PDB file of C-alpha atoms in Angstrom:
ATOM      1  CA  UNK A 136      39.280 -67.908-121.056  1.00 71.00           C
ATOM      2  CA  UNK A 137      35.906 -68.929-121.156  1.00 75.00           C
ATOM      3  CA  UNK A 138      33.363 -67.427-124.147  1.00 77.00           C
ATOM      4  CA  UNK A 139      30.100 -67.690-124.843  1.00 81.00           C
ATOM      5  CA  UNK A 140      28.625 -66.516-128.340  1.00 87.00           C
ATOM      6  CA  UNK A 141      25.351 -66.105-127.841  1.00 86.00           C
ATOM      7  CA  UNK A 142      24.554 -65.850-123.502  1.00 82.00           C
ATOM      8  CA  UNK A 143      25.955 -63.826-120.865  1.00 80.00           C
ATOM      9  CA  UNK A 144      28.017 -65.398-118.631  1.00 77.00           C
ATOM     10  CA  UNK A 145      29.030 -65.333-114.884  1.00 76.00           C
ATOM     11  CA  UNK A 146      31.429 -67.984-112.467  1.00 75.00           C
ATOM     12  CA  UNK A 147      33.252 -68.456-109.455  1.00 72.00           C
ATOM     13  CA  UNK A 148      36.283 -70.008-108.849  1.00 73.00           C
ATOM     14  CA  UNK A 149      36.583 -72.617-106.262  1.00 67.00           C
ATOM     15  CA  UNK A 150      39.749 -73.606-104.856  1.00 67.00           C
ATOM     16  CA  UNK A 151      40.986 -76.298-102.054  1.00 63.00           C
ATOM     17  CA  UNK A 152      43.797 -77.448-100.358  1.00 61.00           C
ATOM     18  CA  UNK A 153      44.594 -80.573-102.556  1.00 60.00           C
ATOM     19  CA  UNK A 154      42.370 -82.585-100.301  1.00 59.00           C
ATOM     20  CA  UNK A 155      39.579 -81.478-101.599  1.00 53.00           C
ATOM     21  CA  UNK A 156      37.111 -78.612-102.366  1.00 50.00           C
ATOM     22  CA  UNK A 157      35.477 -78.990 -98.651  1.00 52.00           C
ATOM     23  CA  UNK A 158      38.759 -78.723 -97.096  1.00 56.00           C
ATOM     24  CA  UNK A 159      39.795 -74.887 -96.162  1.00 57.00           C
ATOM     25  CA  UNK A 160      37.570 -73.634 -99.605  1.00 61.00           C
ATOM     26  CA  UNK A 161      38.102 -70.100-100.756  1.00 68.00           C
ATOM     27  CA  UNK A 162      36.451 -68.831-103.937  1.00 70.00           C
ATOM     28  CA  UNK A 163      36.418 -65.548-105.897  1.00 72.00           C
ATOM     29  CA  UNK A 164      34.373 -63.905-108.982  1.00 75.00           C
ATOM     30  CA  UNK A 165      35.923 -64.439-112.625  1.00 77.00           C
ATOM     31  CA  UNK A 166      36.684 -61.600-114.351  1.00 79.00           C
ATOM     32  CA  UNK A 167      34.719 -60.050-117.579  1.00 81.00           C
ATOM     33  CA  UNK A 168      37.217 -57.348-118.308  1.00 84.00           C
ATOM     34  CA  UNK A 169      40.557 -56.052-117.304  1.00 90.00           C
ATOM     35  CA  UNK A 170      41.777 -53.478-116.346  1.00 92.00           C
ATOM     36  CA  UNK A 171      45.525 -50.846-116.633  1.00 95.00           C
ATOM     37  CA  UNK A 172      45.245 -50.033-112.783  1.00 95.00           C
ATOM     38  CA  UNK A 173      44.564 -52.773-109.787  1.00 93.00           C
ATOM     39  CA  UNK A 174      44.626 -52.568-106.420  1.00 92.00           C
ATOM     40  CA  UNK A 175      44.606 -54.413-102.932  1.00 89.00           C
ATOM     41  CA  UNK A 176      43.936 -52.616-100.280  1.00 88.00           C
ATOM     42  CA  UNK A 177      45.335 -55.018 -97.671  1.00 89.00           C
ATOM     43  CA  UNK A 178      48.723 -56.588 -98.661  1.00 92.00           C
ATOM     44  CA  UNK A 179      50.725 -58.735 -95.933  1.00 91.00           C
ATOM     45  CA  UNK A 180      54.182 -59.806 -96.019  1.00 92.00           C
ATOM     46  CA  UNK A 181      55.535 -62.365 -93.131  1.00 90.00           C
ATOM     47  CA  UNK A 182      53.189 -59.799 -91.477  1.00 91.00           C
ATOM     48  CA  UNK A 183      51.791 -61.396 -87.944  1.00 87.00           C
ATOM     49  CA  UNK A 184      51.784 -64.751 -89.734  1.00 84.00           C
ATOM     50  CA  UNK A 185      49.923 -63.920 -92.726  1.00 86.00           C
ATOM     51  CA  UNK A 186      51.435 -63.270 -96.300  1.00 88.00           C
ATOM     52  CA  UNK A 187      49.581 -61.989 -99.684  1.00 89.00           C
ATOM     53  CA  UNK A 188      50.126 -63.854-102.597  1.00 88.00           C
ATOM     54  CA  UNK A 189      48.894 -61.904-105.662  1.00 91.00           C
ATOM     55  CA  UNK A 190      48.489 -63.687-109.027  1.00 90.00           C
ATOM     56  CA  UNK A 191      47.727 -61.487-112.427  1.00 95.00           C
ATOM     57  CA  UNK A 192      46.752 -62.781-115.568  1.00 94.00           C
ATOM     58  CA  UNK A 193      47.587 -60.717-119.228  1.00 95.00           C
ATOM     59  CA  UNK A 194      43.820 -60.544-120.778  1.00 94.00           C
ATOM     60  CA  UNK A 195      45.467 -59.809-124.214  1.00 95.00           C
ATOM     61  CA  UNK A 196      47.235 -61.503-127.320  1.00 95.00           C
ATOM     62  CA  UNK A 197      50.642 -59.304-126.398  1.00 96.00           C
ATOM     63  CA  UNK A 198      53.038 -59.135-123.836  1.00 97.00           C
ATOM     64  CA  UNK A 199      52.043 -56.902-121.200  1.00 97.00           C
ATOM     65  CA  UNK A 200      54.788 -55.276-118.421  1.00 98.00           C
ATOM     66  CA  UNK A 201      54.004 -53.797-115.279  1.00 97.00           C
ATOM     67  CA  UNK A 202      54.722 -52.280-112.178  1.00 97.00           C
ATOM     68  CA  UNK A 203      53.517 -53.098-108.188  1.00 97.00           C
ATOM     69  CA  UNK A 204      54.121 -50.181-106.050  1.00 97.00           C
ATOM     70  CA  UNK A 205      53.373 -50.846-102.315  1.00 96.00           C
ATOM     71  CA  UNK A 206      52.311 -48.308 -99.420  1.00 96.00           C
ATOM     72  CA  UNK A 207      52.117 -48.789 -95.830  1.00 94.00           C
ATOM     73  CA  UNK A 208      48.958 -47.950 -94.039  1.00 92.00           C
ATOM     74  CA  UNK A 209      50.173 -44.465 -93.853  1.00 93.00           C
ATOM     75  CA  UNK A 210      50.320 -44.149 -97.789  1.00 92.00           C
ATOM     76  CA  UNK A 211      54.275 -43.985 -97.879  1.00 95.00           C
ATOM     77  CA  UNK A 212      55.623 -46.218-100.805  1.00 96.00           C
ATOM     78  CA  UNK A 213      57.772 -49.157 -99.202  1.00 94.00           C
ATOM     79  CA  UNK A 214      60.734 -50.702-101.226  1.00 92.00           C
ATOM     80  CA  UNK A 215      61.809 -50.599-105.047  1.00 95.00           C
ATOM     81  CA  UNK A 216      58.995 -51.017-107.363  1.00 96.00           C
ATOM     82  CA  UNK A 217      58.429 -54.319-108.785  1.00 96.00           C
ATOM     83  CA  UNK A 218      58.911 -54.440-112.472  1.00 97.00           C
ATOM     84  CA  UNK A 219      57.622 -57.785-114.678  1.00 96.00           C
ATOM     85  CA  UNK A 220      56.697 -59.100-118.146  1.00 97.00           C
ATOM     86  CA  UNK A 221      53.660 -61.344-118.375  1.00 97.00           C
ATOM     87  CA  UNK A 222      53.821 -63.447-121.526  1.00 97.00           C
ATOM     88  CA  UNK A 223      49.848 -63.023-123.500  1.00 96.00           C
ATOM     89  CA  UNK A 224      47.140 -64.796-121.907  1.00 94.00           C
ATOM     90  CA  UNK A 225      49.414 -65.510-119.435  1.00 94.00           C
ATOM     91  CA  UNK A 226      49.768 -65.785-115.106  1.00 93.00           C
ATOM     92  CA  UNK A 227      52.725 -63.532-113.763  1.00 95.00           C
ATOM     93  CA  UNK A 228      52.550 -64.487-109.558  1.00 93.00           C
ATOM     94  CA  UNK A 229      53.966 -62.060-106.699  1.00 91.00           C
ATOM     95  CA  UNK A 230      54.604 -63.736-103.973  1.00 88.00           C
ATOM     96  CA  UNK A 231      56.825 -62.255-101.201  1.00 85.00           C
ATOM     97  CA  UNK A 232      58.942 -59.662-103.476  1.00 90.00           C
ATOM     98  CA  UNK A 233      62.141 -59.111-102.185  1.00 91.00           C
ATOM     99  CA  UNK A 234      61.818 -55.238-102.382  1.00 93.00           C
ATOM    100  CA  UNK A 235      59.069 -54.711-100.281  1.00 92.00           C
ATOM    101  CA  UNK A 236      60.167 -55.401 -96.151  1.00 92.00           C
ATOM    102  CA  UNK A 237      59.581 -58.119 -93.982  1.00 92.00           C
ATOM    103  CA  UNK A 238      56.793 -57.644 -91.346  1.00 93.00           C
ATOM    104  CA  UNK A 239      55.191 -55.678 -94.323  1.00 94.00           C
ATOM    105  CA  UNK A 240      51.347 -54.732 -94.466  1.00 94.00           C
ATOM    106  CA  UNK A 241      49.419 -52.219 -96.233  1.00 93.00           C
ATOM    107  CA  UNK A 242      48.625 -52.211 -99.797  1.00 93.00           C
ATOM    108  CA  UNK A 243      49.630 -52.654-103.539  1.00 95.00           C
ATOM    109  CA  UNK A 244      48.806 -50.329-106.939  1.00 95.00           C
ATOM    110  CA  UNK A 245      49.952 -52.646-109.931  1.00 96.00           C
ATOM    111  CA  UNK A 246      50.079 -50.405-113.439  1.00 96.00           C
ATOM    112  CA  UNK A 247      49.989 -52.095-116.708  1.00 97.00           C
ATOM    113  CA  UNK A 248      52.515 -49.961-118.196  1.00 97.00           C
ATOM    114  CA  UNK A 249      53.308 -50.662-121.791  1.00 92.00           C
ATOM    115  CA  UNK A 250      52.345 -48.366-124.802  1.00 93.00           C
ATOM    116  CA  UNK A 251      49.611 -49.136-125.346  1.00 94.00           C
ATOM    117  CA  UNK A 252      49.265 -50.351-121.790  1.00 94.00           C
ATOM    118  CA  UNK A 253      47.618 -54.108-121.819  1.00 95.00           C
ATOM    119  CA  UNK A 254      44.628 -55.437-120.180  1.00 94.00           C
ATOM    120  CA  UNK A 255      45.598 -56.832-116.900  1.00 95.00           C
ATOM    121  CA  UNK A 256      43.181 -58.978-114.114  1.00 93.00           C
ATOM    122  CA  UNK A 257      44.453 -60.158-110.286  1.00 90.00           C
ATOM    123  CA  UNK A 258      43.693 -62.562-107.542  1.00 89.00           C
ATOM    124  CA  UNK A 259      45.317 -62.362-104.142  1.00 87.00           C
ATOM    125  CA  UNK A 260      45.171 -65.145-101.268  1.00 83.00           C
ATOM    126  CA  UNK A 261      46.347 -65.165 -97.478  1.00 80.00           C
ATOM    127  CA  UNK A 262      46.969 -67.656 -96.064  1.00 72.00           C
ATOM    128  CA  UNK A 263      48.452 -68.028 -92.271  1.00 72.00           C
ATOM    129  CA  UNK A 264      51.835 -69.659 -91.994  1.00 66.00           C
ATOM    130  CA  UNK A 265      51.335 -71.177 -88.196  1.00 64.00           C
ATOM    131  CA  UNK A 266      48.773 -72.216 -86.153  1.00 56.00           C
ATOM    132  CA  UNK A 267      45.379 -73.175 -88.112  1.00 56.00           C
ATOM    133  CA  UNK A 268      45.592 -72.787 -91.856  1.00 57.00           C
ATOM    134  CA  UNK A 269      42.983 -70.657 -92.948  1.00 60.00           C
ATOM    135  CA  UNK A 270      42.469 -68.708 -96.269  1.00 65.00           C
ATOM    136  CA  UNK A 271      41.086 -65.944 -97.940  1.00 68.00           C
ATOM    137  CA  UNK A 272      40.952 -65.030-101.350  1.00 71.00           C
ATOM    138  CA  UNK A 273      39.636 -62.005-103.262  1.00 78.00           C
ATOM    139  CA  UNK A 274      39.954 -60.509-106.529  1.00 77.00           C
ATOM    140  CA  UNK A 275      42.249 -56.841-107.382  1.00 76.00           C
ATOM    141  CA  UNK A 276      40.190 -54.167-107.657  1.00 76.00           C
ATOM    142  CA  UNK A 277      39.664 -53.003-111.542  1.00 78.00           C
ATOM    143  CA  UNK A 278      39.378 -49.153-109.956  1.00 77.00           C
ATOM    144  CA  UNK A 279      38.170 -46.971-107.826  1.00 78.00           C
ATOM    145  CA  UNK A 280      34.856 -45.833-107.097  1.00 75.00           C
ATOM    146  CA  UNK A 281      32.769 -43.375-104.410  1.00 79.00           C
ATOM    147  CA  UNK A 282      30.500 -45.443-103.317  1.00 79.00           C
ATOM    148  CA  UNK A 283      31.552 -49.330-102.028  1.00 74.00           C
ATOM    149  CA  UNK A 284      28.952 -52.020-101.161  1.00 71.00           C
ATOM    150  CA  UNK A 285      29.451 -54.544 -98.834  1.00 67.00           C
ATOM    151  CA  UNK A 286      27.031 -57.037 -98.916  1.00 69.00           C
ATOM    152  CA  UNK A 287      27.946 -59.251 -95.172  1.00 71.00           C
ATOM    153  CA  UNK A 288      28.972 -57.272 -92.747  1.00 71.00           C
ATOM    154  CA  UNK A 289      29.015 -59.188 -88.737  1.00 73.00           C
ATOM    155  CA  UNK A 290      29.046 -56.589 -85.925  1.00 75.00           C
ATOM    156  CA  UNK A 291      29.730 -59.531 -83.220  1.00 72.00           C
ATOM    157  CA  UNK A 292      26.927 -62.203 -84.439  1.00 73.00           C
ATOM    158  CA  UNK A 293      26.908 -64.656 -82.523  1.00 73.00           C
ATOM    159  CA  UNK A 294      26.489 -68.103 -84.525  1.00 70.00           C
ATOM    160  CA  UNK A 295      27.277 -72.115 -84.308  1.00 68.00           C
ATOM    161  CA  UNK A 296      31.131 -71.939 -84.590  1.00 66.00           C
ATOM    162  CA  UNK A 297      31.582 -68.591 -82.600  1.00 68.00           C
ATOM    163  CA  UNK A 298      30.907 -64.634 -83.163  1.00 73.00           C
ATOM    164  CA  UNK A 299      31.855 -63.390 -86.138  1.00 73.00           C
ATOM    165  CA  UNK A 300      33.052 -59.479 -86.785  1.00 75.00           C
ATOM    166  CA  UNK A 301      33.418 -57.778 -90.139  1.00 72.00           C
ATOM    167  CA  UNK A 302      36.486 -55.100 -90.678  1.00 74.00           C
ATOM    168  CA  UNK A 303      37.437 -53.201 -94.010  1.00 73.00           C
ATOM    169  CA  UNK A 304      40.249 -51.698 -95.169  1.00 71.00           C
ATOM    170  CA  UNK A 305      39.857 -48.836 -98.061  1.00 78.00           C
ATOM    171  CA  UNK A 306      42.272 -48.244-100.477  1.00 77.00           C
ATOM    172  CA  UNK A 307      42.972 -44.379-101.763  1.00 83.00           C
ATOM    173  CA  UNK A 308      42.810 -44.929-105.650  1.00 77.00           C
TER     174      UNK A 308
END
């Protein structure tokens, strides 16, 4: 946690491989608030090479449990629902849950679900298990909204290291 008492703050995360910052970099936005509902829309499991990791962080001073439900692209719910406890002020990481199936992709709702329900934040990273290494990194989704900006989108631009093309997947909340 990070607090300022008398200016508004802002920050990125920066992340590397161990070798460095400059070596396969990913970043994502800190968090100001939580939120009892987050969501990924695009969740992968051993899925074409690719898996999800998903990291959430209890923004309170009690213990907070939850649940992860996930959904193929079709919207059915795949597996058991994962259940957890995340100590206060404290990580909880899903990575590769054995109740969801291999070859898995589609997405994840996690619910705070305590009474009262805690304040819960969430990261998730890819990352490719052969070939080149690359990464991504984004944070949960605090809601759902009916209107979504996105601020780069490539529709085959063509630039020094080859064309690049934007995709989205959206996420029912």
């Amino acid at each position: 946690i990070i607090n300022s008492t008398n200016q508004p703050l802002a920050a990125v995360v920066l992340e590397g491989d161990g070798v460095g910052i400059s070596s396969r970099p990913t970043a994502y936005n800190a968090f100001s608030s939580g939120g009892i509902n987050l969501f990924a829309p695009m969740v992968k499991k051993n899925f074409n090479n690719g898996t999800t990791g998903i990291t959430l962080q209890n923004t309170t001073a009690f213990a907070a449990t939850f649940e992860a439900r996930y959904y193929d692209m079709s919207g059915n719910q795949q597996g058991q629902t994962v259940v957890g406890t995340i100590a206060r002020y404290s990580p909880f990481v899903l990575y590769n849950p054995s109740q969801i199936p291999d070859g898995f992709l589609g997405s994840v709702r996690i619910t705070s679900t305590g009474n009262p329900p805690r304040y819960l934040v969430g990261q998730m990273s890819e990352a490719r298990t052969t070939g080149t290494i690359t990464q991504m990194t984004s944070n949960l989704a605090l809601g759902g909204t009916t209107t979504v900006h996105l601020p780069v989108w490539y529709d085959n631009y063509t630039a020094e290291g080859g064309d690049w093309t934007s995709g989205v997947n959206v996420q029912n909340a």
